[in-house]
């Protein structure tokens, strides 16, 4: 690659990340500057200020789900970050899950995506045995959408079921009540191990003063009904009360500091080395629009510790690169799609980004090896799918693909997936997409997630639509066909971008490519908190 090509690639990637950053800046405002100002006028911190005060300054905070709800619920004014701020941070030196309601967004009400995001954070806590800190300030379920958040298995009630399950698992849960905690939401702090309340701000009750008046005719104010004094002195529901949020959060730090040291899975780690390629070089590997082949090894060498990558079956199944390496000192197994056009063992050319029989076979074997050695797996996705056509079908591509999917599905070591480019069709599944339980899944700004590429999908849908119109006796001119194709392509492409995926939590976050190494390292650190690694069982598959 020439310096000019590298500079063009770098500029395009940094521009793509710049757009992500601009959108994040808007999201970080929550309900807007005026809403934040009102919060301060009530002597209350915003959700992000609470997390900043709680978490250790010298350690990273990995936000999860910042784009949740992005460009959704616009008929209700939107729901930035799904109405909650959440992630993995360090409190008193201990890695913890933190979930904070954002009261500036519809009074912290729960939209459908809010429930999904909170369940995702609890899932992360359960998978990695991490303590959970809930900072509660919520008006409860967003009533106009109650049918989409209240009754189903993965809805609001599942959160309280998870509270109970986590308690049985020995996972510490602490609730800090800094505002309203109403109706069903009142169960969350009470099902936590310890509940802390802010005097004059926090309140917990099944029904607020207005509903109490309507239901039983009683006149009562917030504090008397369910304030900090009521629940620490009369009902005994809460454990501590404090005059300020800061005092409340200081107590949380003290509680976490006294926890028993976490048992670990014992994943191998040594002193870290910087990558062989400088961190800035990662921005120049891929071309604008990911339109040209590139060597995945260049990207890998921007992420892994210098001189640590040992490639597995280097000369076989070349459209997937596999190998052992270290990331920030952690031992990892890497499975990555090779985007170069390569020759197979027979000297035949193979398209980059496509999974062939031999590459599927190699990757499946490598994944089983990593499970045998208890080495966490990192998947770097830039895949257009499995190879099609009679030759591949006759060679048993479905069988070899199923073998790979079986290995990924039954893998018991932690899996971390980074979608750097394309993530199409069954390739998404085979390379550990969301459906295959990665501990964490992140997307670069260049990610595209869909059942197939936009051009192919649009042409397929066009043929179906035109055939349907003609079957009804309607003539379709070339100009009309072109207009239909453009509309289909536009709609389809809108659904493939990482913003669309992150809004629906198909990925945990859109990340800066330069922070890929950090995200992998923090992910393994989190996974290392769970000492229980099940026995590997792969079931039945064709060989």
CSV table of N, CA and C in Angstrom, one decimal, residues 73-224:
chain,number,residue,atom,x,y,z
A,73,UNK,N,-38.5,5.8,18.4
A,73,UNK,CA,-39.5,6.5,19.2
A,73,UNK,C,-39.5,8.0,18.9
A,74,UNK,N,-39.3,8.4,17.7
A,74,UNK,CA,-39.3,9.8,17.4
A,74,UNK,C,-40.7,10.4,17.6
A,75,UNK,N,-41.7,9.6,17.4
A,75,UNK,CA,-43.1,10.2,17.7
A,75,UNK,C,-43.3,10.6,19.1
A,76,UNK,N,-42.4,10.1,20.0
A,76,UNK,CA,-42.5,10.5,21.4
A,76,UNK,C,-41.3,11.4,21.8
A,77,UNK,N,-40.6,11.9,20.9
A,77,UNK,CA,-39.5,12.8,21.2
A,77,UNK,C,-38.2,12.1,21.3
A,78,UNK,N,-38.1,10.8,21.1
A,78,UNK,CA,-36.8,10.0,21.1
A,78,UNK,C,-36.5,9.5,22.5
A,79,UNK,N,-35.5,8.7,22.6
A,79,UNK,CA,-35.1,8.1,23.9
A,79,UNK,C,-33.6,7.9,23.9
A,80,UNK,N,-32.8,9.0,24.1
A,80,UNK,CA,-31.4,8.9,24.0
A,80,UNK,C,-30.8,7.9,25.0
A,81,UNK,N,-29.9,7.0,24.4
A,81,UNK,CA,-29.3,6.0,25.2
A,81,UNK,C,-30.3,5.0,25.9
A,82,UNK,N,-31.5,5.0,25.3
A,82,UNK,CA,-32.5,4.1,25.9
A,82,UNK,C,-32.9,4.6,27.3
A,83,UNK,N,-32.6,5.9,27.7
A,83,UNK,CA,-33.1,6.4,29.0
A,83,UNK,C,-32.2,5.9,30.1
A,84,UNK,N,-31.1,5.2,29.9
A,84,UNK,CA,-30.2,4.8,30.9
A,84,UNK,C,-28.8,4.9,30.5
A,85,UNK,N,-27.9,5.1,31.4
A,85,UNK,CA,-26.5,5.1,31.1
A,85,UNK,C,-25.9,3.9,31.8
A,86,UNK,N,-25.2,3.1,31.1
A,86,UNK,CA,-24.7,1.8,31.7
A,86,UNK,C,-23.3,1.4,31.1
A,87,UNK,N,-22.6,0.6,31.9
A,87,UNK,CA,-21.4,0.1,31.4
A,87,UNK,C,-20.6,-0.6,32.5
A,88,UNK,N,-19.3,-0.9,32.2
A,88,UNK,CA,-18.4,-1.6,33.1
A,88,UNK,C,-17.4,-0.6,33.5
A,89,UNK,N,-17.3,-0.4,34.8
A,89,UNK,CA,-16.3,0.5,35.4
A,89,UNK,C,-15.7,-0.1,36.6
A,90,UNK,N,-14.7,0.6,37.2
A,90,UNK,CA,-14.1,0.2,38.4
A,90,UNK,C,-14.5,1.0,39.6
A,91,UNK,N,-14.9,0.4,40.6
A,91,UNK,CA,-15.3,1.1,41.9
A,91,UNK,C,-14.5,0.5,43.0
A,92,UNK,N,-13.7,1.3,43.6
A,92,UNK,CA,-12.7,0.9,44.7
A,92,UNK,C,-11.8,-0.2,44.2
A,93,UNK,N,-11.5,-0.1,42.9
A,93,UNK,CA,-10.6,-1.1,42.3
A,93,UNK,C,-11.2,-2.3,41.8
A,94,UNK,N,-12.5,-2.5,42.0
A,94,UNK,CA,-13.2,-3.7,41.6
A,94,UNK,C,-14.1,-3.4,40.3
A,95,UNK,N,-14.0,-4.3,39.3
A,95,UNK,CA,-14.8,-4.2,38.1
A,95,UNK,C,-16.2,-4.4,38.4
A,96,UNK,N,-17.1,-3.5,38.0
A,96,UNK,CA,-18.5,-3.6,38.4
A,96,UNK,C,-19.4,-3.2,37.2
A,97,UNK,N,-20.6,-3.7,37.1
A,97,UNK,CA,-21.6,-3.2,36.2
A,97,UNK,C,-22.3,-2.0,36.9
A,98,UNK,N,-22.5,-0.9,36.2
A,98,UNK,CA,-23.2,0.2,36.7
A,98,UNK,C,-24.3,0.6,35.7
A,99,UNK,N,-25.6,0.7,36.3
A,99,UNK,CA,-26.7,1.1,35.5
A,99,UNK,C,-27.4,2.2,36.1
A,100,UNK,N,-27.5,3.4,35.4
A,100,UNK,CA,-28.1,4.6,36.0
A,100,UNK,C,-29.2,5.1,35.1
A,101,UNK,N,-30.4,5.2,35.7
A,101,UNK,CA,-31.5,5.8,35.0
A,101,UNK,C,-31.2,7.3,34.7
A,102,UNK,N,-31.6,7.7,33.5
A,102,UNK,CA,-31.4,9.1,33.1
A,102,UNK,C,-32.8,9.9,33.3
A,103,UNK,N,-32.9,10.6,34.4
A,103,UNK,CA,-34.2,11.2,34.7
A,103,UNK,C,-34.5,12.3,33.7
A,104,UNK,N,-33.5,12.8,33.0
A,104,UNK,CA,-33.8,13.9,32.0
A,104,UNK,C,-34.5,13.4,30.8
A,105,UNK,N,-34.5,12.1,30.6
A,105,UNK,CA,-35.2,11.5,29.4
A,105,UNK,C,-36.5,10.9,29.9
A,106,UNK,N,-37.6,11.7,29.6
A,106,UNK,CA,-39.0,11.2,30.0
A,106,UNK,C,-39.1,10.8,31.5
A,107,UNK,N,-38.4,11.6,32.3
A,107,UNK,CA,-38.4,11.3,33.8
A,107,UNK,C,-37.8,9.9,34.1
A,108,UNK,N,-37.0,9.4,33.2
A,108,UNK,CA,-36.4,8.1,33.4
A,108,UNK,C,-37.3,6.9,33.1
A,109,UNK,N,-38.4,7.2,32.4
A,109,UNK,CA,-39.4,6.1,32.1
A,109,UNK,C,-38.8,5.0,31.2
A,110,UNK,N,-39.3,3.8,31.3
A,110,UNK,CA,-38.8,2.7,30.7
A,110,UNK,C,-39.5,2.5,29.3
A,111,UNK,N,-38.8,2.6,28.2
A,111,UNK,CA,-39.2,2.3,26.9
A,111,UNK,C,-38.9,0.8,26.6
A,112,UNK,N,-39.4,0.2,25.6
A,112,UNK,CA,-39.0,-1.2,25.3
A,112,UNK,C,-37.5,-1.4,25.2
A,113,UNK,N,-36.8,-0.5,24.6
A,113,UNK,CA,-35.3,-0.6,24.4
A,113,UNK,C,-34.6,-0.5,25.8
A,114,UNK,N,-35.3,0.3,26.7
A,114,UNK,CA,-34.7,0.4,28.1
A,114,UNK,C,-34.7,-0.9,28.8
A,115,UNK,N,-35.8,-1.6,28.6
A,115,UNK,CA,-35.8,-3.0,29.2
A,115,UNK,C,-34.8,-3.9,28.6
A,116,UNK,N,-34.7,-3.9,27.3
A,116,UNK,CA,-33.7,-4.7,26.6
A,116,UNK,C,-32.3,-4.4,27.1
A,117,UNK,N,-32.0,-3.1,27.2
A,117,UNK,CA,-30.7,-2.7,27.6
A,117,UNK,C,-30.3,-3.1,29.1
A,118,UNK,N,-31.3,-2.9,30.0
A,118,UNK,CA,-31.1,-3.4,31.3
A,118,UNK,C,-30.9,-4.9,31.4
A,119,UNK,N,-31.7,-5.6,30.7
A,119,UNK,CA,-31.5,-7.1,30.6
A,119,UNK,C,-30.1,-7.5,30.1
A,120,UNK,N,-29.6,-6.7,29.1
A,120,UNK,CA,-28.3,-7.0,28.6
A,120,UNK,C,-27.3,-6.8,29.7
A,121,UNK,N,-27.4,-5.7,30.5
A,121,UNK,CA,-26.4,-5.4,31.5
A,121,UNK,C,-26.5,-6.5,32.6
A,122,UNK,N,-27.7,-7.0,32.9
A,122,UNK,CA,-27.8,-8.1,33.9
A,122,UNK,C,-27.2,-9.4,33.3
A,123,UNK,N,-27.4,-9.6,32.0
A,123,UNK,CA,-26.8,-10.8,31.3
A,123,UNK,C,-25.2,-10.7,31.4
A,124,UNK,N,-24.7,-9.6,31.2
A,124,UNK,CA,-23.2,-9.4,31.3
A,124,UNK,C,-22.8,-9.7,32.7
A,125,UNK,N,-23.5,-9.2,33.7
A,125,UNK,CA,-23.2,-9.4,35.1
A,125,UNK,C,-23.2,-10.9,35.5
A,126,UNK,N,-24.2,-11.6,35.0
A,126,UNK,CA,-24.4,-13.1,35.3
A,126,UNK,C,-23.3,-13.9,34.6
A,127,UNK,N,-23.0,-13.5,33.3
A,127,UNK,CA,-22.0,-14.3,32.6
A,127,UNK,C,-20.6,-14.1,33.2
A,128,UNK,N,-20.3,-12.9,33.7
A,128,UNK,CA,-19.0,-12.6,34.2
A,128,UNK,C,-18.8,-12.5,35.7
A,129,UNK,N,-20.0,-12.8,36.4
A,129,UNK,CA,-20.0,-12.7,37.9
A,129,UNK,C,-19.5,-11.3,38.4
A,130,UNK,N,-20.0,-10.3,37.9
A,130,UNK,CA,-19.6,-8.9,38.2
A,130,UNK,C,-20.7,-8.3,39.2
A,131,UNK,N,-20.2,-7.6,40.2
A,131,UNK,CA,-21.2,-6.9,41.1
A,131,UNK,C,-22.0,-5.9,40.3
A,132,UNK,N,-23.2,-5.6,40.7
A,132,UNK,CA,-24.0,-4.6,40.0
A,132,UNK,C,-24.4,-3.5,40.9
A,133,UNK,N,-24.3,-2.2,40.4
A,133,UNK,CA,-24.8,-1.0,41.1
A,133,UNK,C,-25.9,-0.4,40.3
A,134,UNK,N,-27.1,-0.3,40.8
A,134,UNK,CA,-28.2,0.3,40.1
A,134,UNK,C,-28.3,1.7,40.7
A,135,UNK,N,-28.3,2.8,39.9
A,135,UNK,CA,-28.6,4.1,40.4
A,135,UNK,C,-30.0,4.5,39.9
A,136,UNK,N,-31.0,4.5,40.8
A,136,UNK,CA,-32.4,4.5,40.4
A,136,UNK,C,-33.0,5.9,40.4
A,137,UNK,N,-33.6,6.3,39.4
A,137,UNK,CA,-34.3,7.6,39.3
A,137,UNK,C,-35.3,7.5,38.1
A,138,UNK,N,-36.4,6.8,38.3
A,138,UNK,CA,-37.3,6.5,37.2
A,138,UNK,C,-38.7,6.6,37.6
A,139,UNK,N,-39.5,7.0,36.6
A,139,UNK,CA,-41.0,7.1,36.7
A,139,UNK,C,-41.6,5.8,36.4
A,140,UNK,N,-40.9,4.8,36.0
A,140,UNK,CA,-41.5,3.5,35.7
A,140,UNK,C,-41.8,3.3,34.3
A,141,UNK,N,-42.6,2.4,33.9
A,141,UNK,CA,-42.9,2.0,32.5
A,141,UNK,C,-43.5,3.2,31.8
A,142,UNK,N,-43.1,3.4,30.5
A,142,UNK,CA,-43.6,4.4,29.7
A,142,UNK,C,-45.0,4.0,29.2
A,143,UNK,N,-46.0,4.5,29.8
A,143,UNK,CA,-47.3,4.0,29.6
A,143,UNK,C,-47.8,3.9,28.2
A,144,UNK,N,-47.5,4.8,27.3
A,144,UNK,CA,-48.0,4.7,25.9
A,144,UNK,C,-47.5,3.5,25.2
A,145,UNK,N,-46.5,2.8,25.7
A,145,UNK,CA,-45.9,1.6,25.1
A,145,UNK,C,-45.9,0.5,26.0
A,146,UNK,N,-46.8,0.5,27.0
A,146,UNK,CA,-46.8,-0.6,28.0
A,146,UNK,C,-46.9,-2.0,27.5
A,147,UNK,N,-47.7,-2.1,26.4
A,147,UNK,CA,-47.8,-3.5,25.8
A,147,UNK,C,-46.5,-4.1,25.3
A,148,UNK,N,-45.5,-3.2,25.0
A,148,UNK,CA,-44.3,-3.7,24.5
A,148,UNK,C,-43.2,-3.8,25.5
A,149,UNK,N,-43.5,-3.5,26.8
A,149,UNK,CA,-42.5,-3.5,27.8
A,149,UNK,C,-43.0,-4.3,29.0
A,150,UNK,N,-44.3,-4.6,29.2
A,150,UNK,CA,-44.7,-5.1,30.5
A,150,UNK,C,-44.8,-6.7,30.5
A,151,UNK,N,-45.5,-7.4,29.6
A,151,UNK,CA,-45.9,-8.7,30.0
A,151,UNK,C,-45.0,-9.9,29.5
A,152,UNK,N,-44.2,-9.7,28.5
A,152,UNK,CA,-43.5,-10.8,27.9
A,152,UNK,C,-42.3,-11.3,28.6
A,153,UNK,N,-41.7,-12.4,28.2
A,153,UNK,CA,-40.6,-13.0,28.9
A,153,UNK,C,-39.4,-12.1,29.0
A,154,UNK,N,-39.1,-11.4,27.9
A,154,UNK,CA,-37.9,-10.5,27.9
A,154,UNK,C,-38.3,-9.1,28.2
A,155,UNK,N,-39.4,-8.9,28.9
A,155,UNK,CA,-39.8,-7.5,29.2
A,155,UNK,C,-39.4,-7.1,30.7
A,156,UNK,N,-40.1,-6.1,31.2
A,156,UNK,CA,-39.8,-5.5,32.4
A,156,UNK,C,-39.6,-6.4,33.6
A,157,UNK,N,-40.6,-7.3,33.7
A,157,UNK,CA,-40.6,-8.3,34.9
A,157,UNK,C,-39.4,-9.2,34.9
A,158,UNK,N,-38.8,-9.4,33.8
A,158,UNK,CA,-37.6,-10.3,33.8
A,158,UNK,C,-36.4,-9.7,34.6
A,159,UNK,N,-36.4,-8.4,34.7
A,159,UNK,CA,-35.4,-7.7,35.5
A,159,UNK,C,-35.4,-8.2,36.9
A,160,UNK,N,-36.6,-8.3,37.5
A,160,UNK,CA,-36.7,-8.7,38.9
A,160,UNK,C,-36.5,-10.2,39.1
A,161,UNK,N,-36.8,-10.9,38.1
A,161,UNK,CA,-36.5,-12.4,38.1
A,161,UNK,C,-35.0,-12.5,38.1
A,162,UNK,N,-34.3,-11.7,37.3
A,162,UNK,CA,-32.8,-11.7,37.3
A,162,UNK,C,-32.2,-11.3,38.6
A,163,UNK,N,-32.9,-10.3,39.2
A,163,UNK,CA,-32.4,-9.9,40.6
A,163,UNK,C,-32.3,-11.1,41.5
A,164,UNK,N,-33.4,-11.8,41.5
A,164,UNK,CA,-33.4,-13.0,42.3
A,164,UNK,C,-32.4,-14.1,42.0
A,165,UNK,N,-32.3,-14.3,40.7
A,165,UNK,CA,-31.3,-15.3,40.2
A,165,UNK,C,-29.9,-14.9,40.5
A,166,UNK,N,-29.6,-13.6,40.3
A,166,UNK,CA,-28.2,-13.1,40.6
A,166,UNK,C,-27.9,-13.3,42.1
A,167,UNK,N,-28.9,-13.0,42.9
A,167,UNK,CA,-28.7,-13.1,44.4
A,167,UNK,C,-28.3,-14.5,44.7
A,168,UNK,N,-29.1,-15.5,44.1
A,168,UNK,CA,-28.8,-16.9,44.3
A,168,UNK,C,-27.4,-17.3,43.8
A,169,UNK,N,-26.9,-16.6,42.8
A,169,UNK,CA,-25.6,-16.9,42.3
A,169,UNK,C,-24.5,-16.2,43.1
A,170,UNK,N,-24.8,-15.4,44.1
A,170,UNK,CA,-23.8,-14.8,44.9
A,170,UNK,C,-23.3,-13.5,44.3
A,171,UNK,N,-24.0,-12.9,43.4
A,171,UNK,CA,-23.6,-11.7,42.7
A,171,UNK,C,-24.1,-10.5,43.6
A,172,UNK,N,-23.2,-9.7,44.0
A,172,UNK,CA,-23.6,-8.5,44.8
A,172,UNK,C,-24.4,-7.5,44.0
A,173,UNK,N,-25.5,-7.0,44.5
A,173,UNK,CA,-26.3,-6.0,43.9
A,173,UNK,C,-26.6,-4.9,44.9
A,174,UNK,N,-26.3,-3.7,44.5
A,174,UNK,CA,-26.5,-2.5,45.4
A,174,UNK,C,-27.4,-1.5,44.6
A,175,UNK,N,-28.4,-1.0,45.3
A,175,UNK,CA,-29.3,0.0,44.7
A,175,UNK,C,-29.2,1.3,45.4
A,176,UNK,N,-28.9,2.4,44.6
A,176,UNK,CA,-28.8,3.7,45.1
A,176,UNK,C,-30.1,4.5,44.6
A,177,UNK,N,-31.0,4.9,45.5
A,177,UNK,CA,-32.2,5.5,45.1
A,177,UNK,C,-32.0,7.0,45.2
A,178,UNK,N,-31.9,7.7,44.1
A,178,UNK,CA,-31.6,9.1,44.0
A,178,UNK,C,-32.8,9.9,43.6
A,179,UNK,N,-33.9,9.2,43.2
A,179,UNK,CA,-35.1,9.8,42.7
A,179,UNK,C,-36.3,8.9,42.9
A,180,UNK,N,-37.3,9.0,42.0
A,180,UNK,CA,-38.5,8.2,42.1
A,180,UNK,C,-38.2,6.8,41.8
A,181,UNK,N,-38.9,5.9,42.5
A,181,UNK,CA,-38.8,4.4,42.2
A,181,UNK,C,-40.2,3.9,42.4
A,182,UNK,N,-41.0,3.8,41.3
A,182,UNK,CA,-42.4,3.7,41.3
A,182,UNK,C,-42.9,2.3,40.8
A,183,UNK,N,-44.0,1.9,41.4
A,183,UNK,CA,-44.8,0.7,41.0
A,183,UNK,C,-43.9,-0.5,40.9
A,184,UNK,N,-43.9,-1.2,39.7
A,184,UNK,CA,-43.1,-2.4,39.6
A,184,UNK,C,-41.6,-2.1,39.8
A,185,UNK,N,-41.2,-0.9,39.4
A,185,UNK,CA,-39.8,-0.6,39.6
A,185,UNK,C,-39.4,-0.5,41.0
A,186,UNK,N,-40.3,-0.4,42.0
A,186,UNK,CA,-40.0,-0.4,43.4
A,186,UNK,C,-39.3,-1.7,43.8
A,187,UNK,N,-39.6,-2.8,43.1
A,187,UNK,CA,-39.0,-4.1,43.5
A,187,UNK,C,-37.5,-4.2,43.3
A,188,UNK,N,-37.0,-3.4,42.3
A,188,UNK,CA,-35.6,-3.6,42.0
A,188,UNK,C,-34.7,-3.2,43.2
A,189,UNK,N,-34.8,-2.1,43.8
A,189,UNK,CA,-33.9,-1.9,45.0
A,189,UNK,C,-34.2,-2.8,46.1
A,190,UNK,N,-35.4,-3.2,46.3
A,190,UNK,CA,-35.7,-4.1,47.5
A,190,UNK,C,-35.2,-5.5,47.2
A,191,UNK,N,-35.0,-5.9,45.9
A,191,UNK,CA,-34.5,-7.2,45.6
A,191,UNK,C,-33.0,-7.2,45.5
A,192,UNK,N,-32.4,-6.0,45.7
A,192,UNK,CA,-30.9,-5.9,45.7
A,192,UNK,C,-30.5,-6.2,47.1
A,193,UNK,N,-29.2,-6.4,47.3
A,193,UNK,CA,-28.6,-6.8,48.6
A,193,UNK,C,-28.7,-5.7,49.6
A,194,UNK,N,-28.4,-4.4,49.2
A,194,UNK,CA,-28.5,-3.3,50.0
A,194,UNK,C,-29.1,-2.1,49.3
A,195,UNK,N,-29.9,-1.3,50.0
A,195,UNK,CA,-30.5,-0.1,49.4
A,195,UNK,C,-30.1,1.1,50.1
A,196,UNK,N,-29.7,2.1,49.4
A,196,UNK,CA,-29.3,3.4,49.9
A,196,UNK,C,-30.2,4.5,49.3
A,197,UNK,N,-30.6,5.4,50.2
A,197,UNK,CA,-31.5,6.5,49.7
A,197,UNK,C,-31.0,7.9,50.0
A,198,UNK,N,-31.4,8.8,49.1
A,198,UNK,CA,-31.0,10.2,49.4
A,198,UNK,C,-32.2,10.9,50.0
A,199,UNK,N,-32.0,11.6,51.1
A,199,UNK,CA,-33.1,12.2,51.8
A,199,UNK,C,-33.7,13.4,50.9
A,200,UNK,N,-35.0,13.5,50.9
A,200,UNK,CA,-35.6,14.6,50.2
A,200,UNK,C,-35.7,14.4,48.7
A,201,UNK,N,-35.0,13.3,48.2
A,201,UNK,CA,-35.0,13.0,46.7
A,201,UNK,C,-35.5,11.6,46.4
A,202,UNK,N,-34.9,10.6,47.1
A,202,UNK,CA,-35.3,9.3,46.8
A,202,UNK,C,-36.7,8.9,47.4
A,203,UNK,N,-37.4,8.1,46.6
A,203,UNK,CA,-38.7,7.6,47.1
A,203,UNK,C,-39.0,6.3,46.5
A,204,UNK,N,-39.6,5.4,47.3
A,204,UNK,CA,-40.0,4.1,46.8
A,204,UNK,C,-41.4,3.8,47.3
A,205,UNK,N,-42.3,3.5,46.3
A,205,UNK,CA,-43.7,3.1,46.6
A,205,UNK,C,-44.3,2.4,45.4
A,206,UNK,N,-45.3,1.6,45.7
A,206,UNK,CA,-46.0,0.9,44.7
A,206,UNK,C,-47.0,1.8,44.0
A,207,UNK,N,-47.5,2.8,44.7
A,207,UNK,CA,-48.4,3.8,44.1
A,207,UNK,C,-48.1,5.1,44.6
A,208,UNK,N,-48.0,6.2,43.8
A,208,UNK,CA,-47.7,7.5,44.2
A,208,UNK,C,-48.9,8.2,44.9
A,209,UNK,N,-48.6,9.4,45.4
A,209,UNK,CA,-49.7,10.1,46.1
A,209,UNK,C,-51.0,10.3,45.3
A,210,UNK,N,-50.9,10.6,44.0
A,210,UNK,CA,-52.1,10.8,43.2
A,210,UNK,C,-52.9,9.5,43.1
A,211,UNK,N,-52.2,8.4,42.9
A,211,UNK,CA,-52.9,7.1,42.7
A,211,UNK,C,-53.5,6.6,44.1
A,212,UNK,N,-52.8,6.9,45.1
A,212,UNK,CA,-53.3,6.5,46.5
A,212,UNK,C,-54.6,7.3,46.8
A,213,UNK,N,-54.6,8.6,46.4
A,213,UNK,CA,-55.8,9.4,46.6
A,213,UNK,C,-56.9,8.8,45.8
A,214,UNK,N,-56.7,8.4,44.5
A,214,UNK,CA,-57.7,7.9,43.7
A,214,UNK,C,-58.2,6.5,44.2
A,215,UNK,N,-57.2,5.7,44.7
A,215,UNK,CA,-57.6,4.3,45.0
A,215,UNK,C,-58.2,4.2,46.4
A,216,UNK,N,-57.7,4.9,47.4
A,216,UNK,CA,-58.2,4.7,48.8
A,216,UNK,C,-58.6,6.0,49.4
A,217,UNK,N,-58.5,7.1,48.7
A,217,UNK,CA,-58.9,8.4,49.3
A,217,UNK,C,-58.0,9.0,50.3
A,218,UNK,N,-56.8,8.6,50.4
A,218,UNK,CA,-55.8,9.1,51.4
A,218,UNK,C,-55.0,10.2,50.8
A,219,UNK,N,-54.9,11.3,51.5
A,219,UNK,CA,-54.0,12.4,51.2
A,219,UNK,C,-52.7,12.2,51.8
A,220,UNK,N,-51.6,12.2,51.0
A,220,UNK,CA,-50.3,11.9,51.6
A,220,UNK,C,-49.2,12.5,50.7
A,221,UNK,N,-48.1,12.9,51.2
A,221,UNK,CA,-47.0,13.5,50.4
A,221,UNK,C,-46.0,12.4,50.1
A,222,UNK,N,-45.1,12.7,49.2
A,222,UNK,CA,-44.1,11.8,48.7
A,222,UNK,C,-43.2,11.2,49.9
A,223,UNK,N,-42.7,12.1,50.7
A,223,UNK,CA,-41.8,11.8,51.7
A,223,UNK,C,-42.4,10.9,52.8
A,224,UNK,N,-43.6,11.2,53.2
A,224,UNK,CA,-44.3,10.4,54.2
A,224,UNK,C,-44.7,9.0,53.6
